[in-house]
Amino acid sequence: SSIVASVDAITRAELHRELATALLKVSPDAHDRLARHYAGAGDGARAQQHALEASGQARAAYAFGRAAEMLELAASVAEASERPALVAAVAECLTLGGLYESAAARFLEASELADEDQRNEWRRRAAEALLFAGRLDQGLDLLERIADDVGRDHPGHAGGRALSAREARAEAVAPRPRLDDPPHGSRARETA
């Protein structure tokens, strides 16, 4: 590690470029390593290309954490216009891997970078991930804010008025009478 620290940035970039060139000749399918070396060399376009290939390979192998890692690399070197979709793709991989809270954070990040048409879709996906993570209050609150932003009734609309997220949650978890339970008080009359 002291050798790496002593190498200046220009020399380090040159070494990454040489390693990428050599690696491409002997192992052209080593997309993850090629992506890292091209990124280190400052060649964002090639780094992104190989990172996307590596992410696709990892996703096909159900290695969603690895896929997300490669998409993170692709997003870090991408043009600003490509970044929102790549961050959302990271969130999708995190969702597939069961990392719902991390996915929610990345969907929210993507929504902040996105245009108006895509923003609420990614906010909705963030709310869904929060719900899957067991963060019911946060997920329902986010759905409520989305509904407010688009001018629609909130989830759990009932009785002519929209329920708040907390009211909808209370209604959803309230105990329901079982169909085979006798009506309240009927058992007392039978035994009297």
Coordinates of N, CA, C and O in Angstrom, one line a residue, residues 22 28 55 81 105 111 144 176:
A22 N -3.3 -4.6 -21.4 CA -2.8 -6.0 -21.3 C -3.9 -6.9 -21.0 O -4.0 -8.0 -21.6
P28 N -10.4 -10.7 -22.3 CA -11.4 -9.7 -22.7 C -12.7 -9.8 -22.0 O -13.5 -8.8 -22.1
S55 N -22.0 -5.9 -14.8 CA -23.2 -5.9 -14.1 C -24.2 -6.9 -14.7 O -24.9 -7.6 -13.9
S81 N -26.6 13.1 -17.8 CA -27.9 12.7 -18.3 C -28.2 11.2 -18.1 O -29.3 10.8 -18.1
A105 N -33.0 4.3 -0.5 CA -32.2 5.5 -0.6 C -31.7 5.8 -2.0 O -31.7 7.0 -2.4
S111 N -34.5 9.8 -8.0 CA -35.7 10.7 -8.2 C -35.3 12.2 -8.2 O -35.8 13.0 -8.9
E144 N -48.0 9.2 0.7 CA -48.9 10.3 0.9 C -48.3 11.6 0.3 O -49.1 12.3 -0.3
R176 N -59.6 -8.0 12.7 CA -60.9 -8.2 12.0 C -61.6 -9.3 12.6 O -61.0 -10.3 13.0

